[in-house]
CSV table of C-alpha atoms in Angstrom, one decimal:
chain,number,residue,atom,x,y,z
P,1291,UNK,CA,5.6,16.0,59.4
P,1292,UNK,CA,7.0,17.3,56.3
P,1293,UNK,CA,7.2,14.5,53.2
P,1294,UNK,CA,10.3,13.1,51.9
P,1295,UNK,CA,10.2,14.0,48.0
P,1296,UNK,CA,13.1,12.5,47.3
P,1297,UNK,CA,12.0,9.1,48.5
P,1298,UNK,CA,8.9,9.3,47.2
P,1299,UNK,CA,10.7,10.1,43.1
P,1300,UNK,CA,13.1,7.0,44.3
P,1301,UNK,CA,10.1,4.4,44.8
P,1302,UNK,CA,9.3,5.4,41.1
P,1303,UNK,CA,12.6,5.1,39.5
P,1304,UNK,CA,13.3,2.0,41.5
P,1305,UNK,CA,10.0,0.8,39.3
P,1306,UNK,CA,11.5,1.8,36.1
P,1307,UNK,CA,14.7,0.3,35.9
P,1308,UNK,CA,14.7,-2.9,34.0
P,1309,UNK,CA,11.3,-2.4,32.9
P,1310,UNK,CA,11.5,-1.4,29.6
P,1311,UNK,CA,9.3,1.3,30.2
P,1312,UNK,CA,10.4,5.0,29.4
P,1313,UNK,CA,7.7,7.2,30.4
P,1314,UNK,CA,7.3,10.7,29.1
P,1315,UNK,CA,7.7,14.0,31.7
P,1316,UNK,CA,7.2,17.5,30.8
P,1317,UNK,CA,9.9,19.1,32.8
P,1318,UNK,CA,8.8,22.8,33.2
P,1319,UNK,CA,12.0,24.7,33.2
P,1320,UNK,CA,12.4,28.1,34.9
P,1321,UNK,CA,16.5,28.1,33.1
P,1322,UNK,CA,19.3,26.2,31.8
P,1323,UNK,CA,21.3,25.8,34.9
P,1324,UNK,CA,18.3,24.6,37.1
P,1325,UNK,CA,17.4,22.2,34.1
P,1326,UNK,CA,21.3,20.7,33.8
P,1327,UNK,CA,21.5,18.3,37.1
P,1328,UNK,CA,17.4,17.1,36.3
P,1329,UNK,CA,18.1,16.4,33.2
P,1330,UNK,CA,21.1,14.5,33.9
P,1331,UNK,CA,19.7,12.7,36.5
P,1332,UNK,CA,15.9,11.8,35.2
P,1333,UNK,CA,17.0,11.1,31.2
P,1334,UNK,CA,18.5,7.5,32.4
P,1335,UNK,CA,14.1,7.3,33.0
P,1336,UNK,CA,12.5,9.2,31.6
P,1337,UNK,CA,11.6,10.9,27.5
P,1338,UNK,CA,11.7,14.5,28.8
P,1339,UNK,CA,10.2,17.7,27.3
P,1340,UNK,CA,11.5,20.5,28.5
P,1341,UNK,CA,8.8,23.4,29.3
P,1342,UNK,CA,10.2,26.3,29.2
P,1343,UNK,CA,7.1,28.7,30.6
P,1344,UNK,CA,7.8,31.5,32.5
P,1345,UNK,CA,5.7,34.5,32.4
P,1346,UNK,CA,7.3,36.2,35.5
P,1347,UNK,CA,10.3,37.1,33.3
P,1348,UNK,CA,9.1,40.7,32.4
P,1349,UNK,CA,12.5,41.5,30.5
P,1350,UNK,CA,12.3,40.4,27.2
P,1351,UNK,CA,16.3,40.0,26.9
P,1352,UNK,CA,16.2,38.4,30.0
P,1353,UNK,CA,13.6,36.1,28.7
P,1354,UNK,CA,14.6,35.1,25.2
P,1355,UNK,CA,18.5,34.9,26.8
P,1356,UNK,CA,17.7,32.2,29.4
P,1357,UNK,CA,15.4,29.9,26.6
P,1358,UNK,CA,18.3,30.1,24.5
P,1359,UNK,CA,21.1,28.7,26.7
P,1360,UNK,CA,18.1,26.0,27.2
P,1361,UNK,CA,18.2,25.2,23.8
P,1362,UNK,CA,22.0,25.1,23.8
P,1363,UNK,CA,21.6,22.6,26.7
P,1364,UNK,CA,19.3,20.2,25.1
P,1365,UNK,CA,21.9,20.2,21.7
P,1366,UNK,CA,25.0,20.1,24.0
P,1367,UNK,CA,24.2,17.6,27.2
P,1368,UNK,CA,24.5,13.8,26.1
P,1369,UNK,CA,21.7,11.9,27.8
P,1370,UNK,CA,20.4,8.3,27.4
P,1371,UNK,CA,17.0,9.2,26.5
P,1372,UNK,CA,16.0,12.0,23.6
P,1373,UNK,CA,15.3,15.6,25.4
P,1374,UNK,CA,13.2,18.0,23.5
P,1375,UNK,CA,12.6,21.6,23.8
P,1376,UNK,CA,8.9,23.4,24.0
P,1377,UNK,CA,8.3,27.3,24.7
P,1378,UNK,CA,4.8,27.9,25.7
P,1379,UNK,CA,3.6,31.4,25.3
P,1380,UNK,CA,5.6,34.4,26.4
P,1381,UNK,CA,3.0,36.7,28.2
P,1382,UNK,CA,4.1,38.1,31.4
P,1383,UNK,CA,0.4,40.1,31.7
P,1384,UNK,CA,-0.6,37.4,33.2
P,1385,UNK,CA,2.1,37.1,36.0
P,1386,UNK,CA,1.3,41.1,36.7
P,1387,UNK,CA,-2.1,40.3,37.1
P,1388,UNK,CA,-1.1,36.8,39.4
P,1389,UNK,CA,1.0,39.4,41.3
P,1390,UNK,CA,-1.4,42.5,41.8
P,1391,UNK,CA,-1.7,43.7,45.2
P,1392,UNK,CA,1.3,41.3,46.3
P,1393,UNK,CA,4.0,43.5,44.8
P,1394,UNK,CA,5.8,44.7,48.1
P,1395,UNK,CA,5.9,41.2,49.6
P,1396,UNK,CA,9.3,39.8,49.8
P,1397,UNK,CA,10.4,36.9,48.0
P,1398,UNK,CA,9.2,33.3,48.9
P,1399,UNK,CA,6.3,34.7,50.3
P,1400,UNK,CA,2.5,34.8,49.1
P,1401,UNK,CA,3.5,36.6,45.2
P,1402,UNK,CA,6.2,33.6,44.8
P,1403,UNK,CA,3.3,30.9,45.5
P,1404,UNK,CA,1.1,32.4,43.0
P,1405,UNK,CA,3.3,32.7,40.3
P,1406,UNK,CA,4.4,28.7,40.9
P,1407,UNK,CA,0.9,27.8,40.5
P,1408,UNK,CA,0.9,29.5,37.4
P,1409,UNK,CA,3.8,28.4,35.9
P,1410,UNK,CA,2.5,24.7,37.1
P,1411,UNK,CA,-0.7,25.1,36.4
P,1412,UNK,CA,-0.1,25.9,32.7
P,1413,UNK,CA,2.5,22.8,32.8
P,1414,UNK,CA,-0.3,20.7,33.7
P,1415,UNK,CA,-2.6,21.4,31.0
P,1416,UNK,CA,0.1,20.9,28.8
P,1417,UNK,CA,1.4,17.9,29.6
P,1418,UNK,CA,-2.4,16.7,30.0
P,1419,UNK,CA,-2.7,17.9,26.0
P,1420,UNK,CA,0.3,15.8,25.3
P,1421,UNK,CA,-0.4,12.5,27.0
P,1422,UNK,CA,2.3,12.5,29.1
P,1423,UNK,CA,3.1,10.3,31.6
P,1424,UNK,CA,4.2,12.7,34.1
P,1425,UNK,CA,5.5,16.1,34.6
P,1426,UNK,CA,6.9,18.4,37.3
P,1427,UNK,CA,9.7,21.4,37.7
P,1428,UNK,CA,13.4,22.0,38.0
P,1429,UNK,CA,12.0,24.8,40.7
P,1430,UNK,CA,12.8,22.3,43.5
P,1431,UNK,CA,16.5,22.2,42.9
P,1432,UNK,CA,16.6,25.5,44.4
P,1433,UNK,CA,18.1,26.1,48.1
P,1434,UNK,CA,16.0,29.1,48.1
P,1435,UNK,CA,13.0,27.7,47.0
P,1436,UNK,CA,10.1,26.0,49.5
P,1437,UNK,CA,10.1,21.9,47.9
P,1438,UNK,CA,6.8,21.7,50.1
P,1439,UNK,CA,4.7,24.2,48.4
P,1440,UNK,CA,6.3,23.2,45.1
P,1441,UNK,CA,5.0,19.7,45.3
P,1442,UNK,CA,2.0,20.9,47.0
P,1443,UNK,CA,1.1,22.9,44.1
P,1444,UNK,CA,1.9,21.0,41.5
P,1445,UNK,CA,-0.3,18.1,43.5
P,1446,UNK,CA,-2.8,20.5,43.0
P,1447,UNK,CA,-1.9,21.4,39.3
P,1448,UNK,CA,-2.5,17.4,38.5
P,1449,UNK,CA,-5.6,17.2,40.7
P,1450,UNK,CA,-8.3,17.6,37.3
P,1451,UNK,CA,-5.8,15.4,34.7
P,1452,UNK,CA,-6.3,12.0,33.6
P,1453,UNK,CA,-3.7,11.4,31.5
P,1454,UNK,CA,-0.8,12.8,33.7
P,1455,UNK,CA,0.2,12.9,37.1
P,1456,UNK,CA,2.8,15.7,39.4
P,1457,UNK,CA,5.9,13.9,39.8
P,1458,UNK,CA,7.2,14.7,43.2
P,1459,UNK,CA,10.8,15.8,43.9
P,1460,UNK,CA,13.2,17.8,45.7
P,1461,UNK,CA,16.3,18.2,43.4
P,1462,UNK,CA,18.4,19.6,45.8
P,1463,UNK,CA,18.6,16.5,47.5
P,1464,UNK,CA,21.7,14.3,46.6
P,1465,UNK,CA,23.8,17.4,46.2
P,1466,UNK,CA,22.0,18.0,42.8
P,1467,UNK,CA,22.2,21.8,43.2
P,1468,UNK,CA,25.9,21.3,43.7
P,1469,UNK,CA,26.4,19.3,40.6
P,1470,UNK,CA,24.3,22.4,38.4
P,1471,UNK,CA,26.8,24.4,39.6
P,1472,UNK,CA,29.6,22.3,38.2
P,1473,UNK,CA,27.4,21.5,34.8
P,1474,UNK,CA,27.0,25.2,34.6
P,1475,UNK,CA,31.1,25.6,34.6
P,1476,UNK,CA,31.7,22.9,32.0
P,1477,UNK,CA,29.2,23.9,29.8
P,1478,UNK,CA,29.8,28.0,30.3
P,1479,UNK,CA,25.8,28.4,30.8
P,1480,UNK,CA,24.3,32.0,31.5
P,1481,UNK,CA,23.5,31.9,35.7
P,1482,UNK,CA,21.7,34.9,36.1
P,1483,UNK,CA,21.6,36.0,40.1
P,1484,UNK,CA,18.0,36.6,40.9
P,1485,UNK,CA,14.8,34.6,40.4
P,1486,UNK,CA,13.5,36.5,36.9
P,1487,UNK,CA,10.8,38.7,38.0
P,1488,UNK,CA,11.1,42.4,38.6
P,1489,UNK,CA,10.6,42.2,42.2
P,1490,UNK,CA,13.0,39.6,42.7
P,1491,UNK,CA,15.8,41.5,40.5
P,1492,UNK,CA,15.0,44.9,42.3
P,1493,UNK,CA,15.4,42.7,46.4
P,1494,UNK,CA,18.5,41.1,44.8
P,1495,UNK,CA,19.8,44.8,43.8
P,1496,UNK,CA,18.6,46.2,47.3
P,1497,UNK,CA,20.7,43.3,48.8
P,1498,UNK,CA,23.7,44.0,46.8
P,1499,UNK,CA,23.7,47.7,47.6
P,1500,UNK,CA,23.1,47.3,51.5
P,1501,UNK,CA,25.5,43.9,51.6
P,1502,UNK,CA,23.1,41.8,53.0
């Protein structure tokens, strides 16, 4: 029986409000649109640092484009609690190397589960550096990405920290990837149409050309 994420976050916002507490969360950030609804939402509970670590985007445009409309974000979106903006190292070697030998295997698949514990992985050690209270992804608020392995993963990530723990989630839920649509409109944010790597932008091309 497959867990219900978004219950689970509930139980620990219900605990926050009117406590006086404002816990610190690394929100690793895969772009600006995914971040917009998070952000909105978790801000009423939460200090957040956005992480913006993402290795699998080989394109160095691509890259440097999406962390700036971040930035822009963070300086544009009025939020209750401060939001801050972290880039951890740009080295997609190490995505290549995650990837190798898993190149041909479509998306969401074996390749797309590597490269989240990666992404998490790093998240977790940097959020265990930092002392924060929590962290966890926007990757969730995706239709097309798998909440179980997310959490799973990041369950994982948190498994050897002391300082921090995985918050769970499932940011679709309560139409939140609905409402990044509409914050990407207002604030005219760069949506880009395929996941960032190269595999991903080369199926997304395939699919265009053959109309599936």
């Amino acid at each position: 029986m497959n867990k219900n994420y978004q219950k689970e976050l509930n139980k620990i916002l219900d605990s926050l409000r009117g406590s006086g507490r404002v816990p610190g969360l690394l929100l690793h950030s895969c772009c600006a649109p995914c971040s917009s609804y998070v952000l909105e939402y978790l801000a009423d509970y939460f200090s957040i640092t956005v992480f913006y670590y993402n290795p699998n985007i080989s394109d160095p445009v691509e890259y440097h484009r999406r962390a700036e409309e971040q930035r822009r974000l963070i300086r544009e979106l009025p939020v209750r609690h401060p939001v801050s903006f972290l880039e951890g190292r740009y080295e997609p070697e190490r995505f290549f190397e995650a990837a190798r030998g898993l190149e041909a295997v479509p998306e969401g698949g074996e390749r797309c589960r590597r490269c989240f514990a990666l992404r998490l992985s790093e998240a977790a050690k940097t959020a265990e550096v930092g002392r924060f209270d929590y962290f966890t992804t926007t990757l969730t608020i995706s239709p097309l990405k798998n909440a179980d392995a997310l959490n799973e993963i990041g369950e994982q990530a948190a498994e050897g920290c002391s300082h921090t723990s995985f918050l769970n989630s499932d940011f679709k839920k309560r139409d939140g990837y609905k409402r990044s649509v509409e914050l990407s409109q207002v604030y005219g944010l760069y949506r880009q149409d395929y996941c960032g790597c190269v595999f991903s932008k080369q199926e997304r091309g395939h699919s265009r050309e053959t109309g599936t």
